[in-house]
Amino acid sequence: DTAVSQTPKYLVTQMGNDKSIKCEQNLGHDTMYWYKQDSKKFLKIMFSYNNKELIINETVPNRFSPKSPDKAHLNLHINSLELGDSAVYFCASSQGDRASPLHFGNGTRLTVT
Amino acid sequence: GNSVTQMEGPVTLSEEAFLTINCTYTATGYPSLFWYVQYPGEGLQLLLKATKADDKGSNKGFEATYRKETTSFHLEKGSVQVSDSAVYFCALSGGTGGFKTIFGAGTRLFVKA
């Protein structure tokens, strides 16, 4: 009965490779997000989708491409991975209004070597 | 734009000590304020929230009051336990930032037995 699940939990890959992270939520929320957490625990929003439509696209290299096949799923594809992409990536969902909290997955730790 | 500033850690306390983690924000309009907690290897979980001035959010012995006059939302707990050791994030949603949630830098708390 996991609310927000993302896979894989760990991802170790080499520079230049392409990888994807998948996220699914069963909360019935319309809005989903990708956040990046760096080694100092700082969290930065990357993207947000509302009902399959991209509504937030922060200053992120275009090597990162989100895709939302339906409102319960939001995937993140990363091309040509770089060392600086190493971080923990969190998927989250919410009802999409200012008073609604975010529900987070357990994160994907990406290590680029 | 909106911003959140919280006290730097780590904060180290003995069990049963009083906890305060300071958080101040900058925003126009009427944002909602949140505290999230992150345990090792997990995603963030909502701890408490307040959606308007003078509201007090509380959960599991933690509480925080939305103070518009001082633009603050300080987290307090009267008697911490070892199990409270985690990273705590103050966050804001709304105001001129729309529903996008932005986070403070996080404060790591260590509680010693």
PDB file of C-alpha atoms in Angstrom:
ATOM      1  CA  ASP A   1       0.000   0.000   0.000  1.00  0.00           C
ATOM      2  CA  THR A   2       2.965   2.297  -0.659  1.00  0.00           C
ATOM      3  CA  ALA A   3       1.719   5.778  -1.511  1.00  0.00           C
ATOM      4  CA  VAL A   4       4.588   7.041  -3.685  1.00  0.00           C
ATOM      5  CA  SER A   5       7.018   4.456  -4.987  1.00  0.00           C
ATOM      6  CA  GLN A   6      10.045   5.023  -7.140  1.00  0.00           C
ATOM      7  CA  THR A   7      12.485   2.618  -8.727  1.00  0.00           C
ATOM      8  CA  PRO A   8      15.292   1.849  -8.610  1.00  0.00           C
ATOM      9  CA  LYS A   9      16.424   2.719  -5.088  1.00  0.00           C
ATOM     10  CA  TYR A  10      20.072   2.774  -6.131  1.00  0.00           C
ATOM     11  CA  LEU A  11      21.546   3.485  -9.544  1.00  0.00           C
ATOM     12  CA  VAL A  12      25.268   3.311 -10.242  1.00  0.00           C
ATOM     13  CA  THR A  13      26.378   4.115 -13.756  1.00  0.00           C
ATOM     14  CA  GLN A  14      29.193   5.567 -15.791  1.00  0.00           C
ATOM     15  CA  MET A  15      29.535   9.002 -17.305  1.00  0.00           C
ATOM     16  CA  GLY A  16      27.892   9.325 -20.685  1.00  0.00           C
ATOM     17  CA  ASN A  17      25.229   6.690 -20.074  1.00  0.00           C
ATOM     18  CA  ASP A  18      21.477   7.260 -20.263  1.00  0.00           C
ATOM     19  CA  LYS A  19      19.246   6.170 -17.377  1.00  0.00           C
ATOM     20  CA  SER A  20      15.635   6.408 -16.234  1.00  0.00           C
ATOM     21  CA  ILE A  21      13.922   6.593 -12.859  1.00  0.00           C
ATOM     22  CA  LYS A  22      10.281   5.627 -12.521  1.00  0.00           C
ATOM     23  CA  CYS A  23       7.673   6.934 -10.086  1.00  0.00           C
ATOM     24  CA  GLU A  24       4.117   5.910  -9.337  1.00  0.00           C
ATOM     25  CA  GLN A  25       1.593   7.236  -6.828  1.00  0.00           C
ATOM     26  CA  ASN A  26      -1.662   5.637  -5.683  1.00  0.00           C
ATOM     27  CA  LEU A  27      -3.009   8.630  -3.747  1.00  0.00           C
ATOM     28  CA  GLY A  28      -5.191   9.945  -6.548  1.00  0.00           C
ATOM     29  CA  HIS A  29      -3.223  13.198  -6.683  1.00  0.00           C
ATOM     30  CA  ASP A  30      -3.217  15.309  -9.822  1.00  0.00           C
ATOM     31  CA  THR A  31       0.224  16.859  -9.314  1.00  0.00           C
ATOM     32  CA  MET A  32       3.610  15.147  -9.288  1.00  0.00           C
ATOM     33  CA  TYR A  33       7.142  16.482  -8.867  1.00  0.00           C
ATOM     34  CA  TRP A  34      10.798  15.670  -9.171  1.00  0.00           C
ATOM     35  CA  TYR A  35      13.189  17.099  -6.582  1.00  0.00           C
ATOM     36  CA  LYS A  36      16.973  16.770  -6.441  1.00  0.00           C
ATOM     37  CA  GLN A  37      18.745  16.499  -3.084  1.00  0.00           C
ATOM     38  CA  ASP A  38      22.476  17.177  -3.082  1.00  0.00           C
ATOM     39  CA  SER A  39      25.104  15.835  -0.703  1.00  0.00           C
ATOM     40  CA  LYS A  40      24.423  18.667   1.758  1.00  0.00           C
ATOM     41  CA  LYS A  41      20.718  17.700   1.886  1.00  0.00           C
ATOM     42  CA  PHE A  42      19.632  20.788  -0.045  1.00  0.00           C
ATOM     43  CA  LEU A  43      16.387  20.123  -1.947  1.00  0.00           C
ATOM     44  CA  LYS A  44      15.645  21.788  -5.261  1.00  0.00           C
ATOM     45  CA  ILE A  45      12.552  21.357  -7.382  1.00  0.00           C
ATOM     46  CA  MET A  46      13.199  20.255 -10.945  1.00  0.00           C
ATOM     47  CA  PHE A  47       9.827  19.605 -12.568  1.00  0.00           C
ATOM     48  CA  SER A  48       6.137  19.421 -11.821  1.00  0.00           C
ATOM     49  CA  TYR A  49       3.290  17.920 -13.785  1.00  0.00           C
ATOM     50  CA  ASN A  50      -0.410  18.480 -13.249  1.00  0.00           C
ATOM     51  CA  ASN A  51      -2.632  15.863 -14.852  1.00  0.00           C
ATOM     52  CA  LYS A  52       0.070  14.989 -17.424  1.00  0.00           C
ATOM     53  CA  GLU A  53       0.840  18.625 -18.274  1.00  0.00           C
ATOM     54  CA  LEU A  54       4.230  20.159 -17.462  1.00  0.00           C
ATOM     55  CA  ILE A  55       3.685  23.183 -15.225  1.00  0.00           C
ATOM     56  CA  ILE A  56       7.049  23.749 -13.536  1.00  0.00           C
ATOM     57  CA  ASN A  57      10.332  23.449 -15.369  1.00  0.00           C
ATOM     58  CA  GLU A  58      13.133  24.927 -13.312  1.00  0.00           C
ATOM     59  CA  THR A  59      16.570  25.698 -14.688  1.00  0.00           C
ATOM     60  CA  VAL A  60      17.590  22.123 -15.364  1.00  0.00           C
ATOM     61  CA  PRO A  61      19.890  20.935 -18.174  1.00  0.00           C
ATOM     62  CA  ASN A  62      17.880  19.652 -21.106  1.00  0.00           C
ATOM     63  CA  ARG A  63      19.607  16.293 -20.630  1.00  0.00           C
ATOM     64  CA  PHE A  64      16.852  15.767 -18.052  1.00  0.00           C
ATOM     65  CA  SER A  65      13.480  14.957 -19.547  1.00  0.00           C
ATOM     66  CA  PRO A  66      10.394  14.129 -17.505  1.00  0.00           C
ATOM     67  CA  LYS A  67       7.542  12.117 -18.948  1.00  0.00           C
ATOM     68  CA  SER A  68       4.081  11.567 -17.518  1.00  0.00           C
ATOM     69  CA  PRO A  69       2.117   8.829 -19.318  1.00  0.00           C
ATOM     70  CA  ASP A  70      -0.825   9.338 -16.953  1.00  0.00           C
ATOM     71  CA  LYS A  71      -1.466  11.307 -13.790  1.00  0.00           C
ATOM     72  CA  ALA A  72      -0.335   8.456 -11.551  1.00  0.00           C
ATOM     73  CA  HIS A  73       3.111   8.139 -13.146  1.00  0.00           C
ATOM     74  CA  LEU A  74       6.017  10.504 -13.630  1.00  0.00           C
ATOM     75  CA  ASN A  75       9.315   9.223 -14.977  1.00  0.00           C
ATOM     76  CA  LEU A  76      12.663  10.989 -15.284  1.00  0.00           C
ATOM     77  CA  HIS A  77      15.055  10.225 -18.116  1.00  0.00           C
ATOM     78  CA  ILE A  78      18.617  11.501 -17.988  1.00  0.00           C
ATOM     79  CA  ASN A  79      20.862  11.516 -21.062  1.00  0.00           C
ATOM     80  CA  SER A  80      24.649  11.692 -21.146  1.00  0.00           C
ATOM     81  CA  LEU A  81      25.099  11.445 -17.399  1.00  0.00           C
ATOM     82  CA  GLU A  82      27.753  13.629 -15.773  1.00  0.00           C
ATOM     83  CA  LEU A  83      29.565  13.362 -12.439  1.00  0.00           C
ATOM     84  CA  GLY A  84      27.609  16.363 -11.141  1.00  0.00           C
ATOM     85  CA  ASP A  85      24.336  14.508 -11.614  1.00  0.00           C
ATOM     86  CA  SER A  86      25.177  12.312  -8.629  1.00  0.00           C
ATOM     87  CA  ALA A  87      22.494  13.018  -6.019  1.00  0.00           C
ATOM     88  CA  VAL A  88      19.329  11.608  -4.524  1.00  0.00           C
ATOM     89  CA  TYR A  89      16.276  12.182  -6.703  1.00  0.00           C
ATOM     90  CA  PHE A  90      12.875  12.299  -5.017  1.00  0.00           C
ATOM     91  CA  CYS A  91       9.500  11.933  -6.600  1.00  0.00           C
ATOM     92  CA  ALA A  92       6.564  13.533  -4.783  1.00  0.00           C
ATOM     93  CA  SER A  93       2.870  14.117  -5.294  1.00  0.00           C
ATOM     94  CA  SER A  94       0.231  16.453  -3.890  1.00  0.00           C
ATOM     95  CA  GLN A  95      -3.263  17.741  -4.492  1.00  0.00           C
ATOM     96  CA  GLY A  96      -1.640  20.779  -6.111  1.00  0.00           C
ATOM     97  CA  ASP A  97      -2.853  23.634  -3.951  1.00  0.00           C
ATOM     98  CA  ARG A  98      -0.809  25.742  -1.566  1.00  0.00           C
ATOM     99  CA  ALA A  99      -2.189  24.112   1.573  1.00  0.00           C
ATOM    100  CA  SER A 100      -1.581  20.519   0.505  1.00  0.00           C
ATOM    101  CA  PRO A 101       1.600  18.841   1.697  1.00  0.00           C
ATOM    102  CA  LEU A 102       3.905  16.835  -0.512  1.00  0.00           C
ATOM    103  CA  HIS A 103       4.054  13.036  -0.260  1.00  0.00           C
ATOM    104  CA  PHE A 104       7.529  11.785  -1.064  1.00  0.00           C
ATOM    105  CA  GLY A 105       8.911   8.519  -2.348  1.00  0.00           C
ATOM    106  CA  ASN A 106      11.979   7.052  -0.664  1.00  0.00           C
ATOM    107  CA  GLY A 107      14.364   8.415  -3.251  1.00  0.00           C
ATOM    108  CA  THR A 108      16.747   7.092  -5.880  1.00  0.00           C
ATOM    109  CA  ARG A 109      20.422   7.484  -5.089  1.00  0.00           C
ATOM    110  CA  LEU A 110      22.211   8.067  -8.374  1.00  0.00           C
ATOM    111  CA  THR A 111      25.983   7.662  -8.460  1.00  0.00           C
ATOM    112  CA  VAL A 112      27.821   8.552 -11.639  1.00  0.00           C
ATOM    113  CA  THR A 113      31.414   7.279 -11.871  1.00  0.00           C
TER     114      THR A 113
ATOM    115  CA  GLY B   1      10.772  35.457  -4.826  1.00  0.00           C
ATOM    116  CA  ASN B   2       9.943  33.233  -1.897  1.00  0.00           C
ATOM    117  CA  SER B   3      12.682  31.946   0.373  1.00  0.00           C
ATOM    118  CA  VAL B   4      13.112  29.983   3.592  1.00  0.00           C
ATOM    119  CA  THR B   5      15.996  30.302   6.028  1.00  0.00           C
ATOM    120  CA  GLN B   6      16.524  27.873   8.869  1.00  0.00           C
ATOM    121  CA  MET B   7      19.220  27.540  11.478  1.00  0.00           C
ATOM    122  CA  GLU B   8      22.305  25.624  10.528  1.00  0.00           C
ATOM    123  CA  GLY B   9      23.037  22.367  12.232  1.00  0.00           C
ATOM    124  CA  PRO B  10      23.911  20.016  13.438  1.00  0.00           C
ATOM    125  CA  VAL B  11      22.021  20.425  16.680  1.00  0.00           C
ATOM    126  CA  THR B  12      23.080  17.973  19.379  1.00  0.00           C
ATOM    127  CA  LEU B  13      20.897  17.498  22.456  1.00  0.00           C
ATOM    128  CA  SER B  14      20.592  15.062  25.315  1.00  0.00           C
ATOM    129  CA  GLU B  15      17.423  13.031  25.667  1.00  0.00           C
ATOM    130  CA  GLU B  16      14.564  14.973  27.326  1.00  0.00           C
ATOM    131  CA  ALA B  17      16.100  18.355  26.422  1.00  0.00           C
ATOM    132  CA  PHE B  18      14.026  21.171  24.898  1.00  0.00           C
ATOM    133  CA  LEU B  19      14.315  21.632  21.142  1.00  0.00           C
ATOM    134  CA  THR B  20      13.989  24.784  19.064  1.00  0.00           C
ATOM    135  CA  ILE B  21      14.834  24.955  15.373  1.00  0.00           C
ATOM    136  CA  ASN B  22      14.435  28.447  13.983  1.00  0.00           C
ATOM    137  CA  CYS B  23      12.819  29.129  10.617  1.00  0.00           C
ATOM    138  CA  THR B  24      12.092  32.438   8.947  1.00  0.00           C
ATOM    139  CA  TYR B  25      10.609  33.058   5.531  1.00  0.00           C
ATOM    140  CA  THR B  26      10.273  35.714   2.855  1.00  0.00           C
ATOM    141  CA  ALA B  27       7.094  35.753   0.803  1.00  0.00           C
ATOM    142  CA  THR B  28       4.365  38.067  -0.336  1.00  0.00           C
ATOM    143  CA  GLY B  29       0.760  37.061  -0.095  1.00  0.00           C
ATOM    144  CA  TYR B  30      -0.395  34.274   2.192  1.00  0.00           C
ATOM    145  CA  PRO B  31       1.848  31.216   2.011  1.00  0.00           C
ATOM    146  CA  SER B  32       1.335  27.941   3.841  1.00  0.00           C
ATOM    147  CA  LEU B  33       4.173  26.781   6.064  1.00  0.00           C
ATOM    148  CA  PHE B  34       5.337  23.234   6.741  1.00  0.00           C
ATOM    149  CA  TRP B  35       7.846  21.226   8.696  1.00  0.00           C
ATOM    150  CA  TYR B  36       9.040  17.962   7.177  1.00  0.00           C
ATOM    151  CA  VAL B  37      11.281  15.319   8.739  1.00  0.00           C
ATOM    152  CA  GLN B  38      13.701  13.011   6.926  1.00  0.00           C
ATOM    153  CA  TYR B  39      15.026   9.847   8.565  1.00  0.00           C
ATOM    154  CA  PRO B  40      18.139   8.169   7.131  1.00  0.00           C
ATOM    155  CA  GLY B  41      17.525   6.462   3.811  1.00  0.00           C
ATOM    156  CA  GLU B  42      13.953   7.694   3.547  1.00  0.00           C
ATOM    157  CA  GLY B  43      11.978  10.414   1.835  1.00  0.00           C
ATOM    158  CA  LEU B  44      10.637  13.465   3.612  1.00  0.00           C
ATOM    159  CA  GLN B  45       7.475  13.114   5.690  1.00  0.00           C
ATOM    160  CA  LEU B  46       5.141  15.883   6.715  1.00  0.00           C
ATOM    161  CA  LEU B  47       5.530  16.647  10.413  1.00  0.00           C
ATOM    162  CA  LEU B  48       3.106  19.561  10.741  1.00  0.00           C
ATOM    163  CA  LYS B  49       1.697  22.514   8.857  1.00  0.00           C
ATOM    164  CA  ALA B  50      -0.069  25.850   9.271  1.00  0.00           C
ATOM    165  CA  THR B  51      -1.959  27.617   6.546  1.00  0.00           C
ATOM    166  CA  LYS B  52      -2.675  31.052   7.989  1.00  0.00           C
ATOM    167  CA  ALA B  53      -1.299  33.547  10.460  1.00  0.00           C
ATOM    168  CA  ASP B  54      -1.480  32.553  14.159  1.00  0.00           C
ATOM    169  CA  ASP B  55      -2.287  28.929  13.304  1.00  0.00           C
ATOM    170  CA  LYS B  56      -0.393  26.397  15.375  1.00  0.00           C
ATOM    171  CA  GLY B  57       0.556  23.104  13.791  1.00  0.00           C
ATOM    172  CA  SER B  58       1.302  20.168  16.097  1.00  0.00           C
ATOM    173  CA  ASN B  59       2.139  16.486  15.813  1.00  0.00           C
ATOM    174  CA  LYS B  60       4.010  13.891  17.909  1.00  0.00           C
ATOM    175  CA  GLY B  61       4.881  16.499  20.559  1.00  0.00           C
ATOM    176  CA  PHE B  62       6.285  18.945  18.005  1.00  0.00           C
ATOM    177  CA  GLU B  63       4.641  22.289  17.435  1.00  0.00           C
ATOM    178  CA  ALA B  64       5.152  25.487  15.443  1.00  0.00           C
ATOM    179  CA  THR B  65       3.170  28.735  15.244  1.00  0.00           C
ATOM    180  CA  TYR B  66       2.771  30.777  12.046  1.00  0.00           C
ATOM    181  CA  ARG B  67       3.903  34.288  13.024  1.00  0.00           C
ATOM    182  CA  LYS B  68       3.261  36.741  10.221  1.00  0.00           C
ATOM    183  CA  GLU B  69       4.592  39.738  12.167  1.00  0.00           C
ATOM    184  CA  THR B  70       8.031  38.118  12.538  1.00  0.00           C
ATOM    185  CA  THR B  71       7.747  35.942   9.371  1.00  0.00           C
ATOM    186  CA  SER B  72       8.723  32.927  11.445  1.00  0.00           C
ATOM    187  CA  PHE B  73       7.670  29.312  11.954  1.00  0.00           C
ATOM    188  CA  HIS B  74       9.997  27.947  14.642  1.00  0.00           C
ATOM    189  CA  LEU B  75       9.801  24.240  15.494  1.00  0.00           C
ATOM    190  CA  GLU B  76       9.708  23.254  19.184  1.00  0.00           C
ATOM    191  CA  LYS B  77       9.476  20.107  21.240  1.00  0.00           C
ATOM    192  CA  GLY B  78       9.484  20.007  25.010  1.00  0.00           C
ATOM    193  CA  SER B  79      11.365  16.720  25.496  1.00  0.00           C
ATOM    194  CA  VAL B  80      13.267  15.088  22.647  1.00  0.00           C
ATOM    195  CA  GLN B  81      13.922  11.361  22.304  1.00  0.00           C
ATOM    196  CA  VAL B  82      16.734   9.482  20.592  1.00  0.00           C
ATOM    197  CA  SER B  83      14.213   8.479  17.928  1.00  0.00           C
ATOM    198  CA  ASP B  84      13.786  12.165  16.976  1.00  0.00           C
ATOM    199  CA  SER B  85      17.282  12.175  15.471  1.00  0.00           C
ATOM    200  CA  ALA B  86      16.721  13.160  11.832  1.00  0.00           C
ATOM    201  CA  VAL B  87      16.976  16.089   9.422  1.00  0.00           C
ATOM    202  CA  TYR B  88      14.214  18.693   9.739  1.00  0.00           C
ATOM    203  CA  PHE B  89      13.135  20.918   6.847  1.00  0.00           C
ATOM    204  CA  CYS B  90      11.078  24.078   6.997  1.00  0.00           C
ATOM    205  CA  ALA B  91       9.102  24.696   3.803  1.00  0.00           C
ATOM    206  CA  LEU B  92       6.761  27.206   2.211  1.00  0.00           C
ATOM    207  CA  SER B  93       4.112  26.959  -0.480  1.00  0.00           C
ATOM    208  CA  GLY B  94       1.988  29.679  -2.024  1.00  0.00           C
ATOM    209  CA  GLY B  95       2.285  33.442  -1.984  1.00  0.00           C
ATOM    210  CA  THR B  96       3.824  34.699  -5.195  1.00  0.00           C
ATOM    211  CA  GLY B  97       5.420  31.304  -5.793  1.00  0.00           C
ATOM    212  CA  GLY B  98       2.084  29.673  -6.514  1.00  0.00           C
ATOM    213  CA  PHE B  99       1.755  26.158  -5.182  1.00  0.00           C
ATOM    214  CA  LYS B 100       5.465  25.360  -5.684  1.00  0.00           C
ATOM    215  CA  THR B 101       7.023  24.197  -2.397  1.00  0.00           C
ATOM    216  CA  ILE B 102      10.461  25.513  -1.538  1.00  0.00           C
ATOM    217  CA  PHE B 103      12.583  24.193   1.295  1.00  0.00           C
ATOM    218  CA  GLY B 104      15.069  25.514   3.781  1.00  0.00           C
ATOM    219  CA  ALA B 105      18.524  23.956   3.871  1.00  0.00           C
ATOM    220  CA  GLY B 106      17.586  21.425   6.557  1.00  0.00           C
ATOM    221  CA  THR B 107      18.791  21.089  10.150  1.00  0.00           C
ATOM    222  CA  ARG B 108      20.252  17.821  11.352  1.00  0.00           C
ATOM    223  CA  LEU B 109      19.323  16.875  14.909  1.00  0.00           C
ATOM    224  CA  PHE B 110      21.284  14.364  16.984  1.00  0.00           C
ATOM    225  CA  VAL B 111      19.778  13.239  20.279  1.00  0.00           C
ATOM    226  CA  LYS B 112      22.082  11.411  22.706  1.00  0.00           C
ATOM    227  CA  ALA B 113      20.837   8.891  25.242  1.00  0.00           C
TER     228      ALA B 113
END
